[in-house]
mmCIF file of C-alpha atoms in Angstrom:
data_model
loop_
_atom_site.group_PDB
_atom_site.id
_atom_site.type_symbol
_atom_site.label_atom_id
_atom_site.label_comp_id
_atom_site.label_asym_id
_atom_site.label_seq_id
_atom_site.Cartn_x
_atom_site.Cartn_y
_atom_site.Cartn_z
ATOM 1 C CA UNK A 9 -7.659 56.224 -19.255
ATOM 2 C CA UNK A 10 -9.256 56.034 -15.892
ATOM 3 C CA UNK A 11 -10.915 52.186 -16.641
ATOM 4 C CA UNK A 12 -7.532 51.238 -17.940
ATOM 5 C CA UNK A 13 -5.727 52.268 -15.433
ATOM 6 C CA UNK A 14 -8.403 51.647 -12.601
ATOM 7 C CA UNK A 15 -7.509 47.623 -14.069
ATOM 8 C CA UNK A 16 -3.750 48.403 -13.644
ATOM 9 C CA UNK A 17 -4.161 47.971 -9.897
ATOM 10 C CA UNK A 18 -6.908 46.171 -9.115
ATOM 11 C CA UNK A 19 -6.108 43.611 -6.155
ATOM 12 C CA UNK A 20 -6.253 40.387 -7.498
ATOM 13 C CA UNK A 21 -8.297 38.689 -3.971
ATOM 14 C CA UNK A 22 -7.864 35.151 -5.959
ATOM 15 C CA UNK A 23 -4.533 35.014 -5.216
ATOM 16 C CA UNK A 24 -4.865 36.613 -2.037
ATOM 17 C CA UNK A 25 -7.150 34.161 -0.068
ATOM 18 C CA UNK A 26 -4.819 31.046 -2.168
ATOM 19 C CA UNK A 27 -1.891 32.503 0.070
ATOM 20 C CA UNK A 28 -2.766 33.992 2.606
ATOM 21 C CA UNK A 29 -0.440 33.142 4.626
ATOM 22 C CA UNK A 30 2.193 32.647 1.765
ATOM 23 C CA UNK A 31 2.350 28.752 2.755
ATOM 24 C CA UNK A 32 0.478 26.282 1.756
ATOM 25 C CA UNK A 33 -1.580 24.129 4.738
ATOM 26 C CA UNK A 34 -0.672 21.277 5.710
ATOM 27 C CA UNK A 35 -3.725 19.835 4.503
ATOM 28 C CA UNK A 36 -2.383 20.874 1.295
ATOM 29 C CA UNK A 37 0.241 19.304 1.508
ATOM 30 C CA UNK A 38 -1.160 15.954 3.024
ATOM 31 C CA UNK A 39 -3.592 16.174 0.183
ATOM 32 C CA UNK A 40 -0.979 16.841 -3.336
ATOM 33 C CA UNK A 41 1.013 14.415 -1.921
ATOM 34 C CA UNK A 42 -1.371 11.789 -1.187
ATOM 35 C CA UNK A 43 -1.545 12.916 -5.346
ATOM 36 C CA UNK A 44 1.346 11.761 -5.870
ATOM 37 C CA UNK A 45 2.281 8.658 -4.236
ATOM 38 C CA UNK A 46 -0.934 7.304 -6.057
ATOM 39 C CA UNK A 47 0.537 7.902 -9.550
ATOM 40 C CA UNK A 48 3.553 7.072 -9.052
ATOM 41 C CA UNK A 49 2.356 3.401 -7.903
ATOM 42 C CA UNK A 50 -0.385 3.817 -10.371
ATOM 43 C CA UNK A 51 2.960 4.364 -12.893
ATOM 44 C CA UNK A 52 4.766 1.658 -10.514
ATOM 45 C CA UNK A 53 1.339 -1.515 -11.402
ATOM 46 C CA UNK A 54 -0.219 -0.185 -15.652
ATOM 47 C CA UNK A 55 1.799 -3.236 -16.381
ATOM 48 C CA UNK A 56 -0.203 -5.183 -14.224
ATOM 49 C CA UNK A 57 -3.283 -4.217 -15.341
ATOM 50 C CA UNK A 58 -2.498 -3.888 -18.975
ATOM 51 C CA UNK A 59 -4.845 -6.160 -20.795
ATOM 52 C CA UNK A 60 -4.126 -9.785 -21.393
ATOM 53 C CA UNK A 61 -5.762 -11.774 -24.186
ATOM 54 C CA UNK A 62 -4.427 -14.459 -21.580
ATOM 55 C CA UNK A 63 -5.277 -14.469 -18.082
ATOM 56 C CA UNK A 64 -3.623 -15.672 -15.998
ATOM 57 C CA UNK A 65 -0.607 -17.147 -17.971
ATOM 58 C CA UNK A 66 2.311 -15.362 -17.260
ATOM 59 C CA UNK A 67 3.579 -13.569 -20.703
ATOM 60 C CA UNK A 68 7.247 -13.518 -21.157
ATOM 61 C CA UNK A 69 9.327 -10.561 -21.922
ATOM 62 C CA UNK A 70 12.165 -10.207 -25.159
ATOM 63 C CA UNK A 71 14.700 -11.849 -23.473
ATOM 64 C CA UNK A 72 12.566 -15.386 -22.797
ATOM 65 C CA UNK A 73 12.102 -14.104 -19.342
ATOM 66 C CA UNK A 74 8.685 -14.452 -17.271
ATOM 67 C CA UNK A 75 7.643 -11.415 -15.388
ATOM 68 C CA UNK A 76 7.324 -11.787 -12.253
ATOM 69 C CA UNK A 77 3.260 -10.588 -11.886
ATOM 70 C CA UNK A 78 0.822 -11.609 -13.714
ATOM 71 C CA UNK A 79 -2.493 -9.535 -14.447
ATOM 72 C CA UNK A 80 -5.675 -11.777 -12.219
ATOM 73 C CA UNK A 81 -8.828 -12.586 -14.409
ATOM 74 C CA UNK A 82 -11.339 -10.425 -13.328
ATOM 75 C CA UNK A 83 -13.082 -14.125 -11.609
ATOM 76 C CA UNK A 84 -9.778 -14.760 -9.461
ATOM 77 C CA UNK A 85 -9.988 -11.203 -7.751
ATOM 78 C CA UNK A 86 -12.723 -11.204 -7.619
ATOM 79 C CA UNK A 87 -11.698 -14.180 -5.270
ATOM 80 C CA UNK A 88 -9.992 -11.533 -2.841
ATOM 81 C CA UNK A 89 -13.236 -9.763 -1.233
ATOM 82 C CA UNK A 90 -13.826 -13.354 0.148
ATOM 83 C CA UNK A 91 -11.278 -13.127 3.629
ATOM 84 C CA UNK A 92 -8.209 -11.479 3.465
ATOM 85 C CA UNK A 93 -5.832 -14.416 3.366
ATOM 86 C CA UNK A 94 -6.850 -14.732 -0.593
ATOM 87 C CA UNK A 95 -5.095 -11.545 -0.284
ATOM 88 C CA UNK A 96 -3.384 -12.289 0.403
ATOM 89 C CA UNK A 97 -2.169 -14.937 -0.863
ATOM 90 C CA UNK A 98 -1.872 -14.236 -4.733
ATOM 91 C CA UNK A 99 1.734 -12.007 -5.177
ATOM 92 C CA UNK A 100 -1.242 -9.854 -7.407
ATOM 93 C CA UNK A 101 -3.130 -9.073 -4.405
ATOM 94 C CA UNK A 102 -0.746 -8.986 -2.458
ATOM 95 C CA UNK A 103 1.487 -6.494 -4.648
ATOM 96 C CA UNK A 104 -1.722 -3.819 -4.852
ATOM 97 C CA UNK A 105 -2.565 -3.646 -2.010
ATOM 98 C CA UNK A 106 1.103 -2.421 -0.689
ATOM 99 C CA UNK A 107 0.594 0.141 -3.492
ATOM 100 C CA UNK A 108 -2.520 0.862 -1.725
ATOM 101 C CA UNK A 109 -1.381 0.316 1.695
ATOM 102 C CA UNK A 110 1.197 4.205 0.522
ATOM 103 C CA UNK A 111 -1.103 5.978 -0.767
ATOM 104 C CA UNK A 112 -2.724 5.827 2.838
ATOM 105 C CA UNK A 113 0.510 6.410 4.612
ATOM 106 C CA UNK A 114 0.104 3.314 5.798
ATOM 107 C CA UNK A 115 1.834 0.857 4.356
ATOM 108 C CA UNK A 116 4.119 -0.006 7.413
ATOM 109 C CA UNK A 117 1.892 -2.673 9.101
ATOM 110 C CA UNK A 118 2.256 -5.031 5.656
ATOM 111 C CA UNK A 119 6.049 -4.225 5.618
ATOM 112 C CA UNK A 120 6.250 -5.554 9.873
ATOM 113 C CA UNK A 121 3.581 -8.791 9.269
ATOM 114 C CA UNK A 122 5.992 -9.685 5.785
ATOM 115 C CA UNK A 123 8.839 -9.406 8.218
ATOM 116 C CA UNK A 124 6.955 -11.032 11.110
ATOM 117 C CA UNK A 125 6.333 -13.928 8.231
ATOM 118 C CA UNK A 126 9.921 -13.862 7.469
ATOM 119 C CA UNK A 127 10.972 -13.802 10.473
ATOM 120 C CA UNK A 128 9.007 -17.146 11.898
ATOM 121 C CA UNK A 129 10.467 -18.776 8.971
ATOM 122 C CA UNK A 130 14.368 -18.246 10.112
ATOM 123 C CA UNK A 131 15.418 -21.709 11.519
ATOM 124 C CA UNK A 132 19.730 -19.964 12.353
ATOM 125 C CA UNK A 133 19.467 -18.706 16.089
ATOM 126 C CA UNK A 134 22.255 -15.958 14.935
ATOM 127 C CA UNK A 135 20.351 -15.052 12.062
ATOM 128 C CA UNK A 136 17.329 -15.399 14.063
ATOM 129 C CA UNK A 137 18.899 -12.526 16.694
ATOM 130 C CA UNK A 138 19.658 -9.964 14.167
ATOM 131 C CA UNK A 139 16.340 -9.712 12.382
ATOM 132 C CA UNK A 140 14.400 -9.692 15.758
ATOM 133 C CA UNK A 141 16.639 -6.840 16.709
ATOM 134 C CA UNK A 142 16.050 -4.676 13.210
ATOM 135 C CA UNK A 143 12.329 -5.706 13.471
ATOM 136 C CA UNK A 144 12.044 -3.871 16.942
ATOM 137 C CA UNK A 145 14.086 -1.036 15.281
ATOM 138 C CA UNK A 146 12.224 -0.845 12.531
ATOM 139 C CA UNK A 147 9.284 -1.080 13.679
ATOM 140 C CA UNK A 148 8.674 -1.780 17.541
ATOM 141 C CA UNK A 149 11.153 1.750 19.482
ATOM 142 C CA UNK A 150 9.498 4.356 19.713
ATOM 143 C CA UNK A 151 10.390 6.560 17.258
ATOM 144 C CA UNK A 152 11.183 3.472 14.999
ATOM 145 C CA UNK A 153 11.436 5.077 11.032
ATOM 146 C CA UNK A 154 8.085 3.135 10.872
ATOM 147 C CA UNK A 155 6.528 2.748 14.013
ATOM 148 C CA UNK A 156 3.666 0.529 13.946
ATOM 149 C CA UNK A 157 0.426 1.648 16.285
ATOM 150 C CA UNK A 158 0.327 -0.293 18.632
ATOM 151 C CA UNK A 159 0.546 -0.329 22.727
ATOM 152 C CA UNK A 160 2.885 0.314 25.418
ATOM 153 C CA UNK A 161 2.562 -2.956 27.469
ATOM 154 C CA UNK A 162 2.750 -4.566 23.870
ATOM 155 C CA UNK A 163 6.114 -2.846 23.572
ATOM 156 C CA UNK A 164 8.094 -3.810 26.486
ATOM 157 C CA UNK A 165 6.874 -7.220 26.247
ATOM 158 C CA UNK A 166 8.575 -7.576 22.412
ATOM 159 C CA UNK A 167 11.627 -5.858 24.359
ATOM 160 C CA UNK A 168 12.133 -7.772 26.916
ATOM 161 C CA UNK A 169 11.241 -11.808 24.683
ATOM 162 C CA UNK A 170 14.304 -9.791 21.797
ATOM 163 C CA UNK A 171 16.895 -10.554 24.550
ATOM 164 C CA UNK A 172 16.342 -14.471 24.223
ATOM 165 C CA UNK A 173 14.388 -14.676 21.364
ATOM 166 C CA UNK A 174 12.271 -17.184 19.341
ATOM 167 C CA UNK A 175 10.069 -17.108 16.630
ATOM 168 C CA UNK A 176 7.325 -16.480 19.041
ATOM 169 C CA UNK A 177 8.491 -13.049 19.803
ATOM 170 C CA UNK A 178 5.884 -11.015 17.502
ATOM 171 C CA UNK A 179 3.508 -12.788 17.350
ATOM 172 C CA UNK A 180 1.317 -10.938 19.647
ATOM 173 C CA UNK A 181 2.406 -7.065 17.836
ATOM 174 C CA UNK A 182 1.408 -9.061 14.541
ATOM 175 C CA UNK A 183 -1.927 -10.396 15.501
ATOM 176 C CA UNK A 184 -2.407 -6.648 16.249
ATOM 177 C CA UNK A 185 -1.773 -5.426 13.236
ATOM 178 C CA UNK A 186 -3.476 -7.824 11.264
ATOM 179 C CA UNK A 187 -6.422 -7.425 12.351
ATOM 180 C CA UNK A 188 -5.419 -3.410 12.098
ATOM 181 C CA UNK A 189 -6.127 -4.445 8.053
ATOM 182 C CA UNK A 190 -8.341 -6.641 8.221
ATOM 183 C CA UNK A 191 -11.295 -4.654 10.304
ATOM 184 C CA UNK A 192 -9.629 -1.501 7.884
ATOM 185 C CA UNK A 193 -8.065 -0.627 5.316
ATOM 186 C CA UNK A 194 -8.367 -3.827 3.918
ATOM 187 C CA UNK A 195 -13.153 -2.994 3.091
ATOM 188 C CA UNK A 196 -11.389 0.512 1.330
ATOM 189 C CA UNK A 197 -9.208 -1.855 -0.423
ATOM 190 C CA UNK A 198 -12.127 -3.291 -1.893
ATOM 191 C CA UNK A 199 -13.843 -0.278 -2.571
ATOM 192 C CA UNK A 200 -10.526 0.766 -4.328
ATOM 193 C CA UNK A 201 -9.885 1.701 -7.694
ATOM 194 C CA UNK A 202 -7.457 -0.465 -7.450
ATOM 195 C CA UNK A 203 -9.433 -3.448 -7.658
ATOM 196 C CA UNK A 204 -12.868 -2.749 -9.298
ATOM 197 C CA UNK A 205 -10.038 -2.502 -11.982
ATOM 198 C CA UNK A 206 -9.506 -6.230 -11.459
ATOM 199 C CA UNK A 207 -12.920 -6.981 -11.698
ATOM 200 C CA UNK A 208 -13.740 -5.419 -14.338
ATOM 201 C CA UNK A 209 -14.223 -7.625 -17.282
ATOM 202 C CA UNK A 210 -12.777 -6.924 -20.872
ATOM 203 C CA UNK A 211 -15.244 -5.249 -23.174
ATOM 204 C CA UNK A 212 -15.883 -7.774 -26.555
ATOM 205 C CA UNK A 213 -15.597 -4.252 -28.939
ATOM 206 C CA UNK A 214 -18.014 -5.825 -31.866
ATOM 207 C CA UNK A 215 -16.317 -5.018 -36.026
ATOM 208 C CA UNK A 216 -20.418 -2.925 -37.240
ATOM 209 C CA UNK A 217 -21.029 -5.490 -40.143
ATOM 210 C CA UNK A 218 -20.666 -4.488 -43.698
ATOM 211 C CA UNK A 219 -24.005 -4.048 -45.412
#
């Protein structure tokens, strides 16, 4: 009886250690959020990773419409490791790279780069000005929702340039962000699970011969 009472009132030190302050630490929150984001993006990309009997050719859905993205062949995916431009030029590669940056909490870099690519193609002066201001408020100004990591001097130069917007307003910033992705995020992407899965050749299973 006494031993039973002792066990009943014995403190649970494990749970006490786990929640010493009653709240998870900032590191625990960050890791949990990262796992959630990775799981979410894996789900979004899952149809890309489905086995295809004809890699490199689009598959039609039930309504006869082709999917926007298709699974590349392992040989095609391997080309992305040659240059960063090869990766960005491929729609599937770009989608997978964006998913990877999302998991690393730095997707603003590729979003800014893509916004600049679209901006440079703009012909109308009115649209050029409105797009320039939007890019500035989204990515450049202090405490912007998707603020990129560039120096103060470049930010000041951009603020002056957008008053009379030209297609070269963001050239310096775009080059720096490109270099940051190429030298940091891109090598990590090539080692990621996303990329390694694409480079694997499908295994051919052989049925055992009847004896």
